[in-house]
CSV table of C-alpha atoms in Angstrom, one decimal:
chain,number,residue,atom,x,y,z
J,214,MET,CA,19.5,-22.3,42.3
J,215,LYS,CA,19.0,-18.8,40.9
J,216,LYS,CA,15.6,-17.2,40.9
J,217,LEU,CA,13.7,-17.2,37.7
J,218,ALA,CA,13.5,-13.4,37.9
J,219,GLU,CA,17.3,-13.2,37.8
J,220,THR,CA,17.8,-15.5,34.8
J,221,TRP,CA,16.8,-15.6,31.2
J,222,ILE,CA,14.5,-18.4,30.1
J,223,PHE,CA,14.8,-19.5,26.5
J,224,LEU,CA,12.0,-21.3,24.8
J,225,VAL,CA,13.1,-23.3,21.7
J,226,VAL,CA,10.0,-24.0,19.7
J,227,ALA,CA,9.7,-26.6,16.9
J,228,THR,CA,10.9,-24.0,14.3
J,229,GLY,CA,13.9,-23.1,16.3
J,230,TRP,CA,12.8,-19.6,17.2
J,231,LEU,CA,14.3,-18.2,20.5
J,232,ILE,CA,12.1,-15.8,22.4
J,233,SER,CA,13.3,-14.0,25.6
J,234,GLN,CA,11.3,-13.0,28.6
J,235,GLN,CA,12.2,-9.4,27.8
J,236,ALA,CA,10.6,-9.8,24.4
J,237,LEU,CA,7.4,-11.1,25.8
J,238,THR,CA,7.0,-7.9,27.8
J,239,GLN,CA,7.8,-5.7,24.8
J,240,GLN,CA,5.1,-7.4,22.7
J,241,ASN,CA,2.5,-5.6,24.7
J,242,SER,CA,3.5,-2.4,22.9
J,243,THR,CA,0.8,-0.9,20.6
J,244,ARG,CA,3.2,1.1,18.4
J,245,LEU,CA,4.6,-0.3,15.2
J,246,ILE,CA,7.7,0.7,13.2
J,247,GLY,CA,6.5,2.7,10.2
J,248,ARG,CA,9.6,2.4,8.0
J,249,ILE,CA,13.3,1.9,8.1
J,250,ASP,CA,15.4,4.9,6.9
J,251,MET,CA,18.0,3.1,4.7
J,252,HIS,CA,20.0,6.3,4.2
J,253,LEU,CA,20.6,6.6,7.9
J,254,LEU,CA,21.1,2.9,8.4
J,255,GLN,CA,23.5,2.7,5.5
J,256,SER,CA,25.5,5.6,7.0
J,257,GLU,CA,25.5,4.0,10.5
J,258,LEU,CA,26.8,0.7,9.2
J,259,ARG,CA,29.0,2.2,6.5
J,260,LEU,CA,27.6,0.1,3.7
J,261,GLN,CA,27.9,0.4,-0.1
J,262,ILE,CA,24.9,-1.1,-1.8
J,263,ARG,CA,25.5,-2.7,-5.2
J,264,LYS,CA,22.0,-4.0,-6.0
J,265,VAL,CA,18.4,-4.0,-4.6
J,266,ILE,CA,16.1,-6.9,-5.1
J,267,VAL,CA,12.5,-7.1,-3.7
J,268,LEU,CA,11.5,-10.5,-2.3
J,269,PRO,CA,8.5,-11.7,-0.3
J,270,ILE,CA,10.7,-11.9,2.8
J,271,GLY,CA,11.9,-8.3,2.5
J,272,VAL,CA,14.2,-6.0,0.5
J,273,ARG,CA,17.6,-7.6,-0.2
J,274,TYR,CA,20.5,-5.1,-0.3
J,275,GLN,CA,23.4,-6.8,-2.0
J,276,LEU,CA,26.6,-5.1,-0.8
J,277,SER,CA,29.8,-4.2,-2.5
J,278,LYS,CA,31.5,-2.9,0.6
J,279,SER,CA,31.0,-2.8,4.4
J,280,GLU,CA,33.0,-1.6,7.3
J,281,SER,CA,30.8,-3.1,10.0
J,282,GLY,CA,31.5,-6.8,9.3
J,283,ILE,CA,28.3,-7.4,7.4
J,284,THR,CA,29.2,-9.3,4.2
J,285,SER,CA,27.3,-10.0,1.0
J,286,GLU,CA,23.8,-8.9,1.9
J,287,LEU,CA,21.4,-7.2,4.3
J,288,VAL,CA,17.7,-8.0,4.2
J,289,VAL,CA,15.2,-5.5,5.6
J,290,GLY,CA,11.4,-6.1,5.7
J,291,VAL,CA,8.7,-3.9,7.3
J,292,SER,CA,5.3,-5.6,7.5
J,293,PRO,CA,2.0,-3.9,8.1
J,294,THR,CA,1.3,-6.0,11.2
J,295,ARG,CA,3.2,-8.1,13.7
J,296,ASP,CA,1.6,-11.3,12.6
J,297,ALA,CA,2.7,-10.6,9.0
J,298,ALA,CA,6.3,-10.0,10.4
J,299,LYS,CA,6.1,-13.3,12.3
J,300,GLN,CA,5.2,-15.1,9.1
J,301,MET,CA,8.1,-13.3,7.3
J,302,PHE,CA,10.5,-14.4,10.1
J,303,ALA,CA,9.3,-18.0,9.7
J,304,GLU,CA,9.8,-18.0,6.0
J,305,MET,CA,13.3,-16.5,6.2
J,306,SER,CA,14.2,-18.9,9.0
J,307,SER,CA,13.2,-21.9,6.9
J,308,MET,CA,15.3,-20.8,4.0
J,309,ILE,CA,18.6,-21.5,5.7
J,310,PRO,CA,19.5,-25.2,4.9
J,311,VAL,CA,21.7,-25.7,8.0
J,312,MET,CA,21.0,-26.2,11.7
J,313,ARG,CA,20.7,-23.1,14.0
J,314,THR,CA,22.9,-22.8,17.0
J,315,THR,CA,21.9,-21.8,20.5
J,316,GLN,CA,23.5,-18.6,21.9
J,317,LYS,CA,23.8,-17.6,25.5
J,318,GLY,CA,23.1,-14.2,27.0
J,319,THR,CA,20.5,-11.5,26.3
J,320,LEU,CA,19.3,-12.1,22.8
J,321,PRO,CA,18.1,-9.2,20.6
J,322,GLY,CA,14.6,-8.7,19.1
J,323,ASP,CA,11.3,-10.3,19.9
J,324,GLN,CA,12.5,-13.3,17.9
J,325,PHE,CA,16.0,-14.2,17.1
J,326,ALA,CA,17.9,-17.0,15.3
J,327,PHE,CA,21.6,-17.6,14.7
J,328,TRP,CA,23.6,-19.8,12.4
J,329,THR,CA,27.3,-20.3,13.1
J,330,GLY,CA,29.5,-20.0,10.1
J,331,THR,CA,32.6,-22.0,9.3
J,332,ARG,CA,36.2,-21.0,8.4
J,333,GLY,CA,38.2,-22.0,5.4
J,334,THR,CA,37.9,-21.5,1.6
J,335,ASP,CA,34.6,-23.4,1.4
J,336,GLY,CA,33.2,-21.9,4.6
J,337,TRP,CA,30.3,-19.4,5.0
J,338,PRO,CA,29.8,-16.4,7.3
J,339,HIS,CA,27.6,-16.3,10.4
J,340,ARG,CA,24.0,-15.3,9.8
J,341,CYS,CA,21.7,-13.4,12.2
J,342,LEU,CA,17.9,-13.1,11.9
J,343,LEU,CA,15.8,-11.0,14.2
J,344,ARG,CA,12.3,-9.6,14.4
J,345,ARG,CA,11.4,-6.5,16.4
J,346,GLU,CA,7.8,-5.6,16.4
J,347,ASN,CA,6.8,-5.7,12.7
J,348,VAL,CA,10.3,-5.5,11.3
J,349,VAL,CA,12.6,-8.4,10.3
J,350,LEU,CA,16.3,-8.0,9.7
J,351,SER,CA,18.7,-10.6,8.4
J,352,PHE,CA,22.5,-10.2,7.7
J,353,CYS,CA,25.6,-12.2,7.1
J,354,TYR,CA,28.6,-11.5,9.2
J,355,ASP,CA,32.3,-12.2,8.6
J,356,GLY,CA,33.9,-12.3,12.0
J,357,SER,CA,33.5,-13.8,15.4
J,358,ALA,CA,30.1,-15.1,16.7
J,359,LYS,CA,30.4,-12.6,19.6
J,360,ASN,CA,30.8,-9.6,17.3
J,361,ALA,CA,27.9,-10.8,15.1
J,362,LEU,CA,25.7,-10.9,18.2
J,363,ASP,CA,26.9,-7.5,19.3
J,364,LEU,CA,26.0,-6.1,15.9
J,365,ALA,CA,22.5,-7.7,16.1
J,366,ARG,CA,22.0,-6.1,19.5
J,367,ARG,CA,23.1,-2.7,18.1
J,368,LEU,CA,20.6,-3.0,15.3
J,369,ASP,CA,17.9,-3.9,17.7
J,370,GLU,CA,18.7,-0.9,19.8
J,371,LEU,CA,18.3,1.3,16.8
J,372,LEU,CA,14.9,-0.3,16.0
J,373,VAL,CA,13.7,0.2,19.6
J,374,HIS,CA,15.1,3.7,20.5
J,375,SER,CA,15.9,5.6,17.2
J,376,ASN,CA,12.9,7.4,15.9
J,377,GLU,CA,15.0,8.7,13.0
J,378,VAL,CA,16.0,5.2,11.7
J,379,ALA,CA,12.8,3.5,12.8
J,380,PRO,CA,9.9,6.0,13.4
J,381,LYS,CA,7.0,4.7,15.5
J,382,VAL,CA,3.5,4.8,14.1
J,383,ASP,CA,0.0,3.5,14.9
J,384,VAL,CA,-0.6,2.3,11.3
J,385,VAL,CA,2.0,1.4,8.7
J,386,ALA,CA,1.4,3.3,5.5
J,387,THR,CA,2.2,2.3,2.0
J,388,PRO,CA,3.1,5.0,-0.6
J,389,PRO,CA,0.2,6.3,-2.7
J,390,LEU,CA,0.5,5.0,-6.2
J,391,GLN,CA,-1.4,4.4,-9.4
J,392,LEU,CA,-1.3,1.3,-11.6
J,393,SER,CA,-2.3,1.7,-15.2
J,394,ALA,CA,-2.8,-1.4,-17.4
J,395,PRO,CA,-4.8,-2.3,-20.5
J,396,ARG,CA,-8.2,-3.9,-19.7
J,397,THR,CA,-7.7,-6.4,-22.4
J,398,ILE,CA,-4.7,-7.9,-24.3
J,399,ARG,CA,-4.4,-10.1,-27.4
J,400,GLN,CA,-3.5,-13.7,-26.7
J,401,GLY,CA,0.3,-14.2,-27.1
J,402,SER,CA,1.1,-10.5,-26.6
J,403,HIS,CA,2.5,-8.5,-23.7
J,404,ALA,CA,0.6,-6.1,-21.4
J,405,ARG,CA,2.6,-3.1,-20.1
J,406,ILE,CA,1.7,-2.2,-16.6
J,407,VAL,CA,2.9,1.2,-15.5
J,408,VAL,CA,3.3,2.3,-11.9
J,409,SER,CA,3.3,5.9,-10.9
J,410,THR,CA,4.2,7.3,-7.5
J,411,SER,CA,3.9,10.7,-5.9
J,412,GLY,CA,7.6,11.1,-5.5
J,413,GLU,CA,8.8,8.6,-3.0
J,414,GLU,CA,11.1,5.9,-4.4
J,415,LEU,CA,9.4,2.7,-5.0
J,416,PHE,CA,11.1,-0.7,-5.5
J,417,TRP,CA,9.2,-3.4,-7.2
J,418,LEU,CA,9.7,-6.9,-8.6
J,419,ASN,CA,9.9,-7.1,-12.3
J,420,THR,CA,10.4,-10.1,-14.6
J,421,ASN,CA,14.2,-10.0,-14.0
J,422,GLU,CA,13.9,-9.7,-10.2
J,423,GLY,CA,15.4,-6.2,-10.5
J,424,ALA,CA,14.4,-3.1,-8.5
J,425,LEU,CA,13.1,0.0,-10.3
J,426,ALA,CA,13.0,3.4,-8.7
J,427,LYS,CA,10.0,5.8,-8.6
J,428,SER,CA,8.3,4.4,-11.7
J,429,GLY,CA,8.8,1.8,-14.4
J,430,ASP,CA,7.3,-0.9,-16.5
J,431,PHE,CA,6.2,-4.4,-15.7
J,432,TYR,CA,5.6,-6.7,-18.6
J,433,TYR,CA,3.1,-9.6,-18.2
J,434,HIS,CA,3.4,-12.3,-20.8
J,435,ASP,CA,0.2,-14.2,-21.7
J,436,THR,CA,0.6,-17.9,-21.0
J,437,GLY,CA,-1.9,-18.8,-23.6
J,438,ARG,CA,-4.8,-19.1,-21.2
J,439,LEU,CA,-7.8,-17.0,-22.2
J,440,GLY,CA,-10.0,-15.2,-19.7
J,441,ASN,CA,-9.3,-12.9,-16.7
J,442,HIS,CA,-5.9,-12.9,-15.1
J,443,GLU,CA,-5.2,-11.4,-11.6
J,444,ILE,CA,-1.6,-10.2,-11.6
J,445,SER,CA,-0.1,-9.5,-8.2
J,446,ILE,CA,3.0,-7.3,-8.2
J,447,LEU,CA,5.3,-7.4,-5.3
J,448,MET,CA,6.5,-3.9,-4.2
J,449,ALA,CA,8.5,-2.2,-1.5
J,450,SER,CA,8.6,1.4,-0.5
J,451,GLU,CA,11.7,3.5,0.0
J,452,GLY,CA,11.2,2.8,3.7
J,453,ASN,CA,11.3,-1.0,3.1
J,454,VAL,CA,7.5,-1.6,3.6
J,455,VAL,CA,6.7,-4.7,1.6
J,456,PHE,CA,3.3,-5.0,0.0
J,457,THR,CA,1.5,-6.2,-3.1
J,458,LYS,CA,-0.8,-4.5,-5.7
J,459,THR,CA,-3.1,-6.4,-8.0
J,460,VAL,CA,-4.4,-5.6,-11.5
J,461,SER,CA,-6.9,-7.5,-13.6
J,462,ILE,CA,-6.3,-8.1,-17.3
J,463,GLU,CA,-8.5,-10.1,-19.7
J,464,VAL,CA,-6.8,-12.2,-22.4
J,465,LEU,CA,-8.8,-12.4,-25.6
J,466,SER,CA,-8.4,-14.5,-28.7
J,467,PRO,CA,-7.0,-12.6,-31.7
J,468,LYS,CA,-10.4,-12.6,-33.4
J,469,GLU,CA,-12.3,-11.3,-30.4
J,470,PHE,CA,-9.5,-8.8,-29.5
J,471,ASP,CA,-9.6,-7.3,-33.0
J,472,SER,CA,-13.4,-7.1,-33.0
J,473,ARG,CA,-13.3,-4.9,-29.9
J,474,ARG,CA,-10.7,-2.4,-31.0
J,475,ARG,CA,-11.4,0.8,-33.0
J,476,THR,CA,-8.0,0.9,-34.6
J,477,LEU,CA,-5.7,-2.0,-35.7
J,478,PRO,CA,-2.1,-1.9,-36.9
J,479,TRP,CA,-1.6,-1.7,-40.7
J,480,ARG,CA,1.1,-4.2,-41.4
J,481,ILE,CA,2.7,-5.8,-44.5
J,482,SER,CA,2.7,-9.0,-42.6
J,483,ASP,CA,2.0,-10.2,-39.0
J,484,SER,CA,5.2,-8.7,-37.7
J,485,LEU,CA,6.3,-6.0,-40.2
J,486,GLU,CA,4.9,-2.5,-40.0
J,487,ILE,CA,4.2,-0.3,-43.0
J,488,ARG,CA,7.3,1.7,-43.9
J,489,ASP,CA,6.8,2.8,-47.5
J,490,LEU,CA,4.0,3.0,-50.0
J,491,TYR,CA,4.5,3.1,-53.8
J,492,PHE,CA,2.1,4.6,-56.4
J,493,LEU,CA,1.4,4.4,-60.1
J,494,GLN,CA,-0.9,6.6,-62.1
J,495,LYS,CA,-1.5,3.8,-64.6
J,496,PRO,CA,-1.7,0.0,-64.0
J,497,ASN,CA,0.8,-2.5,-65.4
J,498,VAL,CA,3.8,-0.2,-65.2
J,499,ASP,CA,7.2,-1.2,-63.7
J,500,TRP,CA,7.7,1.4,-61.0
J,501,SER,CA,11.5,0.8,-60.8
J,502,LYS,CA,11.9,1.8,-64.5
J,503,LEU,CA,10.0,5.1,-64.2
J,504,PRO,CA,12.1,8.3,-64.5
J,505,SER,CA,12.9,9.8,-61.1
J,506,SER,CA,10.7,12.8,-61.8
J,507,GLN,CA,7.7,10.5,-62.2
J,508,LYS,CA,8.2,8.2,-59.2
J,509,GLU,CA,5.7,8.6,-56.4
J,510,TRP,CA,6.2,7.0,-53.0
J,511,PHE,CA,5.4,7.8,-49.4
J,512,SER,CA,8.0,7.0,-46.7
J,513,VAL,CA,6.9,6.7,-43.1
J,514,GLN,CA,10.3,6.3,-41.5
J,515,ARG,CA,13.7,7.6,-42.4
J,516,GLY,CA,17.2,6.1,-41.8
J,517,THR,CA,18.1,9.2,-39.8
J,518,PHE,CA,15.5,8.3,-37.0
J,519,GLY,CA,17.0,7.0,-33.8
J,520,ILE,CA,15.6,4.9,-30.9
J,521,ILE,CA,14.6,6.6,-27.6
J,522,GLN,CA,15.9,4.6,-24.7
J,523,SER,CA,13.7,5.9,-21.9
J,524,GLN,CA,10.2,4.4,-21.7
J,525,ASP,CA,9.0,7.4,-19.6
J,526,GLU,CA,10.2,9.7,-22.5
J,527,ILE,CA,8.4,7.5,-25.1
J,528,ASP,CA,5.1,7.7,-23.1
J,529,ARG,CA,5.4,11.5,-22.7
J,530,LEU,CA,6.1,12.0,-26.4
J,531,LYS,CA,3.2,9.7,-27.4
J,532,GLN,CA,0.8,11.8,-25.3
J,533,GLN,CA,2.3,14.9,-26.8
J,534,ALA,CA,1.6,13.6,-30.3
J,535,LEU,CA,-2.0,12.7,-29.4
J,536,LYS,CA,-2.5,16.1,-27.9
J,537,GLU,CA,-1.2,17.9,-31.0
J,538,TRP,CA,-3.1,15.7,-33.4
J,539,GLY,CA,-6.2,16.1,-31.3
J,540,GLU,CA,-6.1,19.9,-31.6
J,541,VAL,CA,-6.7,19.6,-35.3
J,542,LEU,CA,-8.4,16.2,-35.9
J,543,ASN,CA,-11.7,14.7,-34.7
J,544,GLY,CA,-11.0,12.2,-31.9
J,545,ASP,CA,-12.6,9.4,-33.9
J,546,TRP,CA,-9.7,9.5,-36.3
J,547,LEU,CA,-6.9,9.3,-33.8
J,548,PRO,CA,-4.9,6.1,-33.3
J,549,GLU,CA,-4.6,4.4,-30.0
J,550,SER,CA,-1.3,5.1,-28.3
J,551,ASP,CA,0.1,1.6,-28.7
J,552,LEU,CA,0.0,2.1,-32.4
J,553,ILE,CA,2.2,5.3,-32.3
J,554,THR,CA,6.0,5.2,-32.8
J,555,VAL,CA,8.1,8.1,-31.6
J,556,GLU,CA,11.8,8.5,-32.5
J,557,ARG,CA,14.6,11.0,-32.4
J,558,ASP,CA,15.4,12.9,-35.6
J,559,ALA,CA,19.2,12.5,-35.8
J,560,ARG,CA,19.4,15.2,-38.5
J,561,ARG,CA,19.0,17.8,-35.8
J,562,PRO,CA,20.7,16.7,-32.6
J,563,THR,CA,20.7,20.2,-31.1
J,564,PRO,CA,18.1,21.2,-30.2
J,565,GLN,CA,16.7,17.6,-30.2
J,566,GLU,CA,13.7,17.1,-32.3
J,567,TYR,CA,11.3,14.1,-32.4
J,568,VAL,CA,9.0,12.5,-34.9
J,569,ALA,CA,5.9,10.5,-34.4
J,570,HIS,CA,4.2,8.2,-37.0
J,571,SER,CA,1.4,5.6,-37.0
J,572,ALA,CA,0.0,3.3,-39.7
J,573,PHE,CA,-3.3,1.8,-38.8
J,574,VAL,CA,-6.7,0.6,-40.1
J,575,LEU,CA,-9.7,2.5,-38.8
J,576,GLN,CA,-12.4,-0.2,-38.7
J,577,GLY,CA,-15.3,0.4,-41.0
J,578,LYS,CA,-13.7,3.5,-42.6
J,579,SER,CA,-10.2,3.4,-44.2
J,580,ARG,CA,-6.4,2.9,-43.9
J,581,VAL,CA,-4.6,5.8,-42.3
J,582,ILE,CA,-1.0,7.0,-41.8
J,583,PHE,CA,0.1,9.9,-39.6
J,584,MET,CA,3.6,11.2,-39.6
J,585,GLY,CA,5.1,14.4,-38.4
J,586,GLN,CA,7.6,16.4,-36.3
J,587,LEU,CA,6.3,17.1,-32.8
J,588,GLY,CA,5.6,20.7,-32.3
J,589,ARG,CA,5.8,21.5,-36.0
J,590,GLY,CA,3.1,19.7,-38.0
J,591,CYS,CA,1.9,16.5,-39.5
J,592,TRP,CA,1.0,14.6,-42.7
J,593,VAL,CA,-2.2,12.5,-42.8
J,594,TYR,CA,-2.8,9.9,-45.5
J,595,VAL,CA,-6.3,8.4,-45.8
J,596,GLU,CA,-6.9,5.6,-48.2
J,597,GLN,CA,-10.2,4.0,-49.5
J,598,PRO,CA,-10.9,1.4,-52.1
J,599,ASP,CA,-11.5,2.9,-55.6
J,600,PRO,CA,-14.3,2.5,-56.6
J,601,LEU,CA,-15.9,2.7,-53.1
J,602,PRO,CA,-18.0,-0.2,-51.8
J,603,ALA,CA,-21.7,0.1,-52.0
J,604,GLY,CA,-23.0,2.4,-49.3
J,605,ALA,CA,-19.6,4.0,-48.5
J,606,THR,CA,-19.0,7.7,-48.9
J,607,PRO,CA,-15.7,9.4,-49.7
J,608,VAL,CA,-13.7,10.8,-46.8
J,609,THR,CA,-13.4,14.6,-46.9
J,610,ALA,CA,-11.4,17.2,-45.0
J,611,LYS,CA,-14.4,18.1,-43.0
J,612,ASP,CA,-14.7,14.5,-41.8
J,613,LEU,CA,-11.2,14.6,-40.3
J,614,LEU,CA,-10.9,18.2,-39.1
J,615,LYS,CA,-12.5,19.7,-36.0
J,616,PRO,CA,-15.2,22.3,-36.8
J,617,GLU,CA,-13.2,25.1,-35.2
J,618,VAL,CA,-10.4,24.6,-37.7
J,619,PHE,CA,-12.8,26.0,-40.4
J,620,GLN,CA,-13.8,29.0,-38.4
J,621,ALA,CA,-12.1,32.3,-38.7
J,622,GLY,CA,-9.6,32.7,-35.9
J,623,SER,CA,-6.5,34.2,-37.4
J,624,LYS,CA,-4.2,36.2,-35.1
J,625,GLU,CA,-2.5,39.3,-36.5
J,626,THR,CA,1.0,40.2,-35.2
J,627,ALA,CA,3.8,42.4,-36.2
J,628,GLU,CA,5.3,39.5,-38.2
J,629,GLY,CA,2.1,38.7,-40.1
J,630,ILE,CA,-1.2,36.9,-39.9
J,631,PHE,CA,-1.3,33.5,-38.3
J,632,PRO,CA,-4.3,31.2,-38.6
J,633,PRO,CA,-4.9,28.6,-35.8
J,634,HIS,CA,-3.5,25.9,-38.1
J,635,GLU,CA,-2.4,26.0,-41.7
J,636,VAL,CA,-4.1,23.1,-43.4
J,637,MET,CA,-3.8,21.9,-47.0
J,638,THR,CA,-5.7,18.9,-48.5
J,639,ARG,CA,-5.8,17.2,-51.9
J,640,VAL,CA,-7.5,14.1,-53.3
J,641,PHE,CA,-5.6,11.6,-55.6
J,642,HIS,CA,-6.6,8.5,-57.5
J,643,ARG,CA,-3.8,6.0,-57.7
J,644,TYR,CA,-2.7,2.4,-57.9
J,645,ARG,CA,-0.9,1.6,-54.6
J,646,ALA,CA,1.5,-1.2,-53.5
J,647,LEU,CA,3.5,-2.0,-50.4
J,648,LYS,CA,6.5,-3.0,-52.4
J,649,PRO,CA,7.9,-1.5,-55.7
J,650,GLU,CA,7.2,-4.7,-57.6
J,651,GLY,CA,3.5,-4.7,-56.4
J,652,PRO,CA,0.9,-6.0,-56.4
J,653,TYR,CA,-0.9,-2.7,-57.0
J,654,GLU,CA,-4.5,-1.9,-56.2
J,655,PRO,CA,-6.7,1.1,-57.1
J,656,VAL,CA,-7.3,3.5,-54.2
J,657,ARG,CA,-8.7,6.9,-53.5
J,658,ILE,CA,-6.3,9.0,-51.4
J,659,LEU,CA,-7.0,12.1,-49.2
J,660,LEU,CA,-3.7,13.7,-48.4
J,661,MET,CA,-3.6,16.3,-45.7
J,662,LYS,CA,-0.8,18.4,-44.3
J,663,TRP,CA,-0.9,21.0,-41.6
J,664,ARG,CA,1.6,23.1,-39.9
J,665,GLU,CA,1.6,24.6,-36.4
J,666,PRO,CA,1.2,28.4,-36.5
J,667,GLY,CA,4.3,30.1,-37.9
J,668,GLU,CA,5.8,26.8,-39.1
J,669,LEU,CA,4.6,26.9,-42.7
J,670,ASN,CA,7.5,26.8,-45.2
J,671,LEU,CA,6.2,26.8,-48.8
J,672,ARG,CA,9.7,27.0,-50.3
J,673,SER,CA,11.2,23.8,-48.9
J,674,PRO,CA,8.7,21.6,-47.0
J,675,GLY,CA,10.5,18.9,-45.1
J,676,TYR,CA,9.3,16.0,-42.9
J,677,PRO,CA,6.4,16.5,-42.8
């Protein structure tokens, strides 16, 4: 009988985990694996990755090509602790719906499991699952069982000895990031949660189980339940460190939500935004039968405007619009960013120009429309009932504009004299409708237009 010191003892526990004597010694190590460098591992195994999906058990790399024998997928998960990795190993082990098979010889990892595949058209490949310290690896293999075990040992060697592929650390770090989300949402709507990182690629689970890189959007849909919602978002770093981040959002009834907001969307109906306004100087007139020279209307959106595909670009342009508008107008008159629409102006594809517009109701004051070309200027339309309700006062330019706009600050150059902003305002009394056929209601209108310095064109003013 061979001595125990010269043999390997395998302990098969109830879950089927196989732990070697060598592994028991290695568990005394205090160092953890901080990350897995997928670029090096991908090069080492000659893999071509087709898709990345973040799962609670790790990052699943679906493969389009492999020269190492790995087929279909490779799962890599780095946990912050060994205990978390053991739990991850247990979860992954229980997901395979077939019996494990016992293998002889020195087994890789601190924990290892093997499933023998079958041949034939309806067969499946071998599968290896191993844990080393706080890292769990799983892969499918199309080849012999011996070669599959050899590859598992090779991967384990990289985890143990390669500080390039698997750098050793005392504490596993997650990438610094920020989550921004609305504190409240209206029942039945979506809340957009934006994640921003400091440059490292970040994979995270979205509603379609897709992986987004560096930053992106996560849309949480209200289930109808009012109150506070804790939303946990599963994420993984570029180094395959799996973790979760949580944000809190309060779901309010439509009535309570509207009562808390300063600005509300101005809509024709519950779903249709304001696009055009029509005006009459006298009541009981058919607008469509007026001569062209006498027709008055206000178009917010043109047919030449195009959709912007990138959400990051939309966010940037919305902030630019608020910044430009805030340089001229008092902050109390600015719309909230979710009420701003930004679009491409297809009339001028080179250089690309953008427009921003917003139709909203300023609670307790008036109905307002902003529209303009970014970097060039803006129109502002402010509407009040006519006559005004008891106790209300007419809105004036000084109510909207910042005090410094009225101060002398013109800059004289060789080309001429440029004020900080060229501003023009006029008050109208009209009958206004949302459709040409009406109904029309009497309103008082303050119409304001400003240009950025040097952009004023009195001969052919465009949009705005």
